[in-house]
Coordinates of C-alpha atoms and ligand atoms in Angstrom, one line a residue:
M1 CA -62.8 10.4 -24.5
T2 CA -65.4 7.7 -23.8
S3 CA -66.2 7.5 -27.5
Y4 CA -62.8 5.8 -28.2
K5 CA -63.5 3.4 -25.3
E6 CA -66.9 2.5 -26.8
L7 CA -65.0 1.6 -30.0
G8 CA -62.7 -0.6 -27.9
L9 CA -59.7 1.7 -28.1
E10 CA -57.7 3.0 -25.2
P11 CA -56.5 6.6 -25.6
I12 CA -52.8 7.0 -25.5
I13 CA -50.5 9.6 -24.1
N14 CA -49.1 11.5 -27.1
A15 CA -45.8 13.1 -26.2
C16 CA -44.9 13.5 -29.9
G17 CA -46.8 16.6 -30.7
T18 CA -48.8 17.2 -33.8
V19 CA -47.8 14.0 -35.7
T20 CA -50.5 12.7 -38.1
R21 CA -50.1 9.1 -37.0
L22 CA -51.4 9.9 -33.5
G23 CA -54.1 12.3 -34.5
G24 CA -52.5 15.7 -34.8
A25 CA -52.9 18.8 -32.7
P26 CA -55.4 19.6 -30.0
M27 CA -58.1 21.8 -31.4
P28 CA -59.1 24.8 -29.2
V29 CA -62.8 25.0 -28.1
A30 CA -63.5 28.0 -30.4
V31 CA -62.4 25.8 -33.3
L32 CA -64.7 22.9 -32.3
E33 CA -67.5 25.3 -31.8
A34 CA -67.0 26.8 -35.3
F35 CA -67.0 23.3 -36.7
H36 CA -70.2 22.5 -34.9
A37 CA -71.9 25.8 -36.0
A38 CA -70.8 25.3 -39.6
A39 CA -72.5 21.9 -39.7
Q40 CA -75.9 23.4 -39.1
E41 CA -76.3 25.3 -42.3
W42 CA -75.3 25.1 -46.0
V43 CA -73.3 27.4 -48.3
P44 CA -71.9 26.9 -51.8
L45 CA -68.4 25.6 -51.3
E46 CA -66.8 27.9 -54.0
Q47 CA -68.3 30.9 -52.1
L48 CA -66.9 29.6 -48.8
Q49 CA -63.5 29.0 -50.4
A50 CA -63.5 32.5 -51.9
V51 CA -64.0 33.9 -48.4
A52 CA -61.3 31.6 -47.2
S53 CA -59.0 32.9 -50.0
R54 CA -59.5 36.5 -48.9
K55 CA -58.8 35.6 -45.2
I56 CA -55.8 33.5 -46.1
A57 CA -54.5 36.4 -48.3
E58 CA -54.9 38.9 -45.4
T59 CA -53.1 36.6 -43.0
T60 CA -50.2 35.5 -45.4
G61 CA -49.8 38.5 -47.6
A62 CA -50.2 36.1 -50.6
E63 CA -52.7 37.1 -53.4
A64 CA -55.0 34.2 -52.8
G65 CA -55.4 31.0 -50.8
L66 CA -57.3 27.7 -50.6
V67 CA -58.1 25.4 -47.7
T68 CA -56.9 22.0 -48.7
A69 CA -57.0 18.5 -47.3
G70 CA -53.7 18.9 -45.5
S71 CA -50.4 20.2 -46.7
A72 CA -49.8 17.0 -48.8
A73 CA -53.0 17.8 -50.7
A74 CA -51.9 21.4 -51.1
L75 CA -48.7 20.0 -52.8
T76 CA -50.7 17.8 -55.2
L77 CA -53.1 20.6 -56.1
G78 CA -50.4 23.2 -56.3
T79 CA -48.4 21.0 -58.7
A80 CA -51.5 20.3 -60.7
A81 CA -52.0 24.1 -61.0
I82 CA -48.4 24.5 -62.2
L83 CA -48.8 21.8 -64.8
T84 CA -52.1 22.9 -66.2
G85 CA -52.7 26.6 -65.5
Y86 CA -56.2 27.3 -66.9
D87 CA -55.8 24.7 -69.7
L88 CA -58.9 22.5 -69.4
G89 CA -57.5 19.8 -71.6
R90 CA -54.5 19.4 -69.4
M91 CA -56.6 19.4 -66.3
E92 CA -58.6 16.5 -67.8
R93 CA -55.5 14.6 -68.6
L94 CA -53.8 14.6 -65.2
P95 CA -51.9 12.6 -64.0
Q96 CA -51.0 11.9 -67.6
T97 CA -48.5 14.6 -68.5
D98 CA -46.4 13.2 -71.4
V99 CA -47.6 15.8 -74.0
F100 CA -46.7 18.9 -72.0
P101 CA -43.9 20.2 -69.7
N102 CA -44.0 18.0 -66.6
E103 CA -40.6 18.3 -65.0
I104 CA -40.3 19.7 -61.5
I105 CA -36.8 20.3 -60.3
I106 CA -36.0 19.5 -56.7
A107 CA -32.8 19.3 -54.7
R108 CA -31.8 15.7 -54.0
E109 CA -31.2 16.5 -50.4
Q110 CA -34.8 17.8 -50.1
R111 CA -36.4 14.6 -51.3
S112 CA -38.8 12.8 -48.8
G113 CA -41.8 10.6 -48.7
Y114 CA -43.9 13.7 -48.8
D115 CA -42.9 14.5 -52.4
H116 CA -45.2 11.6 -53.4
A117 CA -47.8 14.3 -53.3
I118 CA -46.1 16.2 -56.0
R119 CA -45.6 13.1 -58.2
A120 CA -49.2 12.2 -57.7
A121 CA -50.3 15.1 -59.9
G122 CA -48.3 13.7 -62.7
A123 CA -45.1 15.6 -62.3
R124 CA -41.7 14.0 -63.0
L125 CA -39.2 15.0 -60.3
V126 CA -35.7 15.9 -61.7
E127 CA -33.2 15.8 -58.9
V128 CA -30.3 18.1 -58.7
G129 CA -27.3 18.3 -56.4
F130 CA -26.0 15.5 -54.2
N131 CA -26.3 14.3 -50.6
E132 CA -22.6 14.6 -49.8
I133 CA -23.0 15.6 -46.2
T134 CA -25.1 12.6 -45.4
S135 CA -23.0 10.2 -47.4
N136 CA -19.9 11.7 -45.7
A137 CA -18.3 12.0 -49.1
G138 CA -18.1 15.8 -49.5
V139 CA -18.7 19.1 -47.8
R140 CA -21.0 21.0 -50.2
R141 CA -24.8 21.4 -50.3
T142 CA -27.0 21.9 -53.4
E143 CA -26.0 25.0 -55.3
L144 CA -28.1 27.4 -57.4
W145 CA -26.3 26.7 -60.6
E146 CA -27.3 23.1 -60.4
F147 CA -31.0 24.1 -60.5
E148 CA -30.4 26.4 -63.4
A149 CA -28.4 23.8 -65.3
A150 CA -31.4 21.3 -65.1
I151 CA -33.9 23.7 -66.7
N152 CA -35.0 22.7 -70.2
S153 CA -38.1 22.9 -72.4
Q154 CA -39.8 20.2 -70.3
T155 CA -39.4 22.1 -67.0
A156 CA -42.7 23.1 -65.4
G157 CA -41.4 24.5 -62.1
I158 CA -39.3 24.0 -59.0
A159 CA -40.2 22.4 -55.7
Y160 CA -38.5 23.5 -52.5
V161 CA -38.8 22.0 -49.1
L162 CA -38.3 24.7 -46.4
G163 CA -36.6 23.8 -43.2
P164 CA -34.0 25.2 -40.8
G165 CA -30.9 25.6 -43.0
S166 CA -32.4 24.5 -46.3
C167 CA -30.1 25.3 -49.1
P168 CA -29.7 27.3 -51.4
A169 CA -31.7 30.1 -49.8
L170 CA -35.3 30.2 -51.0
N171 CA -35.0 33.8 -52.0
D172 CA -32.2 32.9 -54.4
V173 CA -34.1 30.0 -55.9
V174 CA -37.2 32.1 -56.5
A175 CA -35.2 34.9 -58.1
M176 CA -33.5 32.4 -60.4
A177 CA -36.7 30.6 -61.3
H178 CA -38.5 33.9 -62.1
R179 CA -35.7 34.8 -64.5
H180 CA -36.7 31.7 -66.4
N181 CA -40.4 32.3 -66.0
L182 CA -40.8 29.3 -63.8
P183 CA -43.0 29.0 -60.7
V184 CA -41.7 27.7 -57.3
I185 CA -43.9 25.6 -55.0
V186 CA -42.7 25.5 -51.3
D187 CA -43.5 22.8 -48.8
A188 CA -43.6 24.7 -45.6
A189 CA -45.9 22.2 -43.9
G190 CA -44.2 22.2 -40.5
E191 CA -42.5 25.7 -40.5
L192 CA -45.0 27.2 -38.1
P193 CA -44.4 28.7 -35.6
P194 CA -42.8 31.2 -35.8
R195 CA -46.1 32.8 -36.9
D196 CA -44.2 35.4 -38.8
N197 CA -43.5 32.6 -41.3
L198 CA -47.1 32.9 -42.5
K199 CA -46.1 36.2 -44.1
R200 CA -42.3 35.8 -44.4
I201 CA -42.4 32.7 -46.7
P202 CA -44.9 34.1 -49.3
A203 CA -42.9 37.3 -49.1
T204 CA -40.0 35.5 -50.8
G205 CA -42.0 35.7 -53.9
A206 CA -42.6 31.9 -54.0
D207 CA -45.5 31.3 -56.3
L208 CA -47.2 28.7 -54.1
V209 CA -46.7 27.8 -50.4
A210 CA -48.2 24.9 -48.5
F211 CA -48.8 25.0 -44.8
S212 CA -50.4 22.3 -42.6
G213 CA -53.6 23.3 -40.9
G214 CA -53.5 20.4 -38.4
K215 CA -50.1 21.1 -36.9
A216 CA -49.3 24.3 -34.9
I217 CA -52.3 26.1 -36.4
R218 CA -54.4 23.6 -34.5
G219 CA -57.1 23.3 -37.0
P220 CA -58.7 20.0 -38.1
Q221 CA -56.0 17.5 -38.7
S222 CA -57.2 16.9 -42.2
T223 CA -56.7 20.6 -43.3
G224 CA -54.0 22.6 -44.9
I225 CA -53.4 25.8 -46.8
L226 CA -52.2 26.5 -50.3
C227 CA -51.5 30.2 -50.8
G228 CA -49.8 32.2 -53.5
R229 CA -50.4 33.6 -56.9
R230 CA -54.1 34.2 -57.8
E231 CA -54.2 32.3 -61.1
L232 CA -52.4 29.3 -59.7
V233 CA -54.6 29.1 -56.6
S234 CA -57.6 29.5 -58.8
S235 CA -56.5 26.6 -61.0
A236 CA -55.9 24.5 -57.9
A237 CA -59.4 25.3 -56.7
L238 CA -60.9 24.3 -60.0
Q239 CA -59.2 20.9 -59.8
M240 CA -60.5 20.2 -56.3
L241 CA -64.0 21.6 -56.1
D242 CA -67.1 19.7 -57.2
M243 CA -67.7 20.7 -60.8
D244 CA -71.0 19.1 -61.5
D245 CA -72.9 22.2 -62.8
H246 CA -74.0 23.8 -66.1
L247 CA -71.8 26.4 -67.5
E248 CA -74.8 28.8 -67.7
L249 CA -75.6 28.4 -64.1
W250 CA -72.1 28.2 -62.6
N251 CA -71.3 31.5 -61.0
P252 CA -68.1 31.3 -58.8
P253 CA -66.9 34.6 -57.2
A254 CA -65.0 36.4 -59.9
E255 CA -62.0 37.3 -57.8
F256 CA -61.6 33.7 -56.8
I257 CA -62.2 32.0 -60.2
D258 CA -62.0 34.2 -63.3
Q259 CA -64.4 32.6 -65.7
S260 CA -63.3 34.8 -68.6
Q261 CA -59.9 32.9 -68.5
L262 CA -61.7 29.5 -69.0
A263 CA -62.7 27.9 -72.3
G264 CA -65.5 26.1 -70.4
I265 CA -66.2 24.4 -67.2
P266 CA -63.8 21.6 -66.3
R267 CA -65.1 18.2 -65.0
H268 CA -64.0 16.8 -61.6
G269 CA -60.3 17.2 -61.5
I270 CA -57.3 15.4 -60.0
G271 CA -58.1 16.9 -56.6
R272 CA -61.7 15.7 -56.4
G273 CA -60.6 13.0 -53.9
L274 CA -58.9 15.7 -51.8
K275 CA -62.1 17.5 -50.9
V276 CA -62.5 19.6 -47.7
S277 CA -65.9 20.0 -46.0
K278 CA -67.5 23.3 -45.1
E279 CA -67.0 22.5 -41.4
E280 CA -63.3 21.9 -41.9
I281 CA -62.9 25.1 -43.8
V282 CA -64.7 27.2 -41.1
A283 CA -62.8 25.5 -38.3
L284 CA -59.4 26.0 -40.1
L285 CA -60.2 29.7 -40.6
T286 CA -61.0 30.0 -36.9
A287 CA -57.8 28.3 -35.9
L288 CA -55.8 30.4 -38.4
Q289 CA -57.1 33.6 -36.9
L290 CA -56.2 32.4 -33.4
F291 CA -52.8 31.3 -34.4
A292 CA -52.0 34.5 -36.4
A293 CA -53.2 36.7 -33.5
G294 CA -50.9 35.0 -31.0
A295 CA -53.7 33.5 -29.0
Y296 CA -51.7 30.3 -28.4
D297 CA -48.9 32.2 -26.6
E298 CA -50.8 32.0 -23.4
D299 CA -50.3 28.2 -23.5
L300 CA -46.5 28.4 -23.5
P301 CA -46.0 28.6 -19.7
R302 CA -48.4 25.7 -19.2
L303 CA -46.5 23.6 -21.7
R304 CA -43.1 24.4 -20.2
G305 CA -44.5 23.5 -16.8
Y306 CA -45.3 19.9 -18.0
L307 CA -41.7 19.5 -19.1
E308 CA -40.4 20.9 -15.8
S309 CA -42.6 18.5 -13.8
I310 CA -41.4 15.6 -15.8
Q311 CA -37.8 16.7 -15.3
S312 CA -38.1 17.0 -11.6
G313 CA -39.9 13.7 -11.3
L314 CA -37.2 11.9 -13.3
Q315 CA -34.3 12.4 -11.0
I316 CA -32.7 9.0 -11.6
P317 CA -29.1 8.2 -12.7
Q318 CA -30.2 6.3 -15.8
A319 CA -31.8 9.5 -17.3
T320 CA -30.4 13.0 -18.0
C321 CA -33.1 15.5 -18.8
R322 CA -32.5 18.7 -20.8
I323 CA -35.1 21.2 -21.7
V324 CA -34.3 22.4 -25.2
E325 CA -35.3 26.0 -25.7
P326 CA -37.4 26.8 -28.8
S327 CA -36.0 28.5 -31.9
S328 CA -38.5 31.3 -31.7
P329 CA -40.4 32.9 -28.7
D330 CA -43.8 31.7 -29.9
R331 CA -42.7 28.1 -30.0
W332 CA -42.7 25.8 -27.0
P333 CA -39.6 24.0 -25.6
I334 CA -39.2 20.2 -25.8
L335 CA -37.6 17.8 -23.3
E336 CA -34.7 15.5 -24.3
I337 CA -34.1 12.5 -22.1
A338 CA -30.7 11.0 -22.6
V339 CA -30.8 7.4 -21.6
D340 CA -27.7 5.9 -20.0
E341 CA -28.0 2.7 -22.0
K342 CA -25.1 0.9 -20.4
S343 CA -26.3 1.3 -16.8
L344 CA -29.9 0.7 -17.8
G345 CA -29.0 -2.4 -19.8
R346 CA -31.5 -1.4 -22.5
T347 CA -31.3 0.9 -25.4
A348 CA -33.5 4.1 -25.8
F349 CA -35.1 2.2 -28.8
E350 CA -36.2 -0.6 -26.5
V351 CA -37.5 1.8 -23.9
C352 CA -39.5 3.6 -26.6
K353 CA -41.0 0.3 -27.6
T354 CA -42.0 -0.8 -24.1
L355 CA -43.5 2.7 -23.5
R356 CA -45.7 2.0 -26.5
T357 CA -46.9 -1.3 -25.2
G358 CA -47.3 -0.5 -21.5
S359 CA -50.3 0.9 -19.7
P360 CA -51.1 3.7 -20.1
T361 CA -49.6 3.6 -23.6
V362 CA -47.1 6.3 -24.2
F363 CA -45.7 7.5 -27.5
V364 CA -42.5 9.7 -27.1
G365 CA -40.6 11.4 -29.9
H366 CA -38.5 8.8 -31.8
G367 CA -36.3 11.1 -33.9
K368 CA -33.2 10.8 -31.8
L369 CA -33.3 7.2 -30.6
S370 CA -30.1 6.4 -32.4
E371 CA -28.4 8.9 -30.1
G372 CA -30.0 7.3 -27.1
I373 CA -32.4 10.1 -26.6
L374 CA -36.2 10.1 -26.0
V375 CA -38.0 13.3 -26.9
V376 CA -41.0 14.7 -25.2
N377 CA -43.2 17.3 -27.0
P378 CA -45.7 18.8 -24.5
L379 CA -48.3 20.1 -26.9
C380 CA -50.8 17.3 -26.5
L381 CA -50.3 16.8 -22.7
N382 CA -52.3 18.0 -19.8
E383 CA -51.6 17.9 -16.2
E384 CA -52.9 14.3 -15.7
R385 CA -51.1 13.0 -18.8
A386 CA -47.8 14.7 -17.8
A387 CA -48.1 12.9 -14.4
Q388 CA -48.8 9.5 -16.0
L389 CA -46.0 10.0 -18.4
T390 CA -43.6 10.8 -15.6
M391 CA -44.7 7.6 -13.8
R392 CA -44.2 5.5 -16.9
L393 CA -40.8 7.0 -17.6
V394 CA -39.7 6.3 -14.0
E395 CA -41.0 2.8 -14.3
E396 CA -39.1 2.1 -17.5
L397 CA -35.9 4.0 -16.8
G398 CA -35.7 3.0 -13.2
K399 CA -35.5 -0.8 -13.9
T400 CA -31.8 -1.5 -14.3
V401 CA -30.8 -4.8 -15.8
G402 CA -27.3 -4.7 -14.1
T403 CA -28.7 -6.0 -10.8
T404 CA -28.6 -9.7 -10.1
R405 CA -32.5 -9.7 -9.7
V406 CA -33.1 -9.0 -13.3
S407 CA -30.0 -10.5 -15.0
S408 CA -30.6 -13.9 -13.3
E409 CA -34.0 -14.3 -15.0
Ligands
PLP501 C1 -46.4 17.3 -42.0 C2 -45.6 17.5 -43.3 C3 -46.3 17.3 -44.6 C4 -47.7 16.8 -44.6 O1 -48.6 17.7 -44.1 P1 -50.2 17.3 -43.9 O2 -50.8 18.6 -43.5 O3 -50.2 16.2 -42.8 O4 -50.6 16.8 -45.2 C5 -45.6 17.6 -45.7 N1 -44.3 18.0 -45.7 C6 -43.7 18.2 -44.6 C7 -42.2 18.6 -44.6 C8 -44.3 17.9 -43.3 O5 -43.6 18.1 -42.2

């Protein structure tokens, strides 16, 4: 805590949860201790990643896994693997892909800023379907035949962003892609919990799946997981790891990188800038084990308690609180605060802005501001911060502009 103060920064109250902009998830003590211990000694990174691969495989049911620099890095590396396989010449060329198949098909409605990570490997995104629901100009979502109709000799694979209600079903996309011998890479960055998803998503047969390590898994914010088919994970590892060795000396674990498939030893690949440290790998594996074993379930009553205390402290006419129950039993609830913008004389957007500039500084969830709703995610709160948050909310939502005192200013 004091370290931020020494840097001249005042820590904020994060009521947004695991968002990257504010520093991600709280790391459990066991994860921090693992990080600390891993910093005291040295191991070859490819051996450590081979162990990580086995552990990720056990936890996800996938053939192999890799600890990456976040889910976004997993998408870049996974795409690189799809584009190159074990072809060293292609690895060397990335992100230049004009002389081999480089098209990745994606539903237009699944496009987001995160797919920059896919394009960064050199893939060209080919959009299918429309966004008719959003444009209020139709009733249909993307359909399977639209993916199939876009397949041609330049197609390298399919990208799929998993979310509640993503469409068409991932199972169907995978089955269709496999009929055409095409791999599917899935962005499942934020789809945990439920922790079952660790196994359920790879079980669809998806060739590669990306998870964030710094969201609900509560590993270092800069980590992620790429898991899936052994040869693709292996190709991804080759394009991330430090490759400065002699072929005759280089001896990666055979089940992780099968040297017999390689014409030589690649040089530093497209993922060299996406490296992960030994400490981050060990910390992420520790967090993954805790998450998968359900160790975080014991926090759920505490997290709910913060929301209930905010709700009971915010009994004012300008705010209506509602605890939104989670979609799975191993998820925590969130609190929605509907702002009566008319009686308050200010919009939820304005309240969100003043919360960010007041003291202590508070960041609340800003995904529903257009509906007049502030969202509180309790994951990064503690008792003290929950109390301070309640105080700031009462201050901001208790000031009505309708009174002569304020409006006469
Ligand atoms: C958070 C997120 C990412 C990025 O994950 P990082 O682990 O921060 O790199 C990518 N895609 C989606 C859908 C996300 O929610």
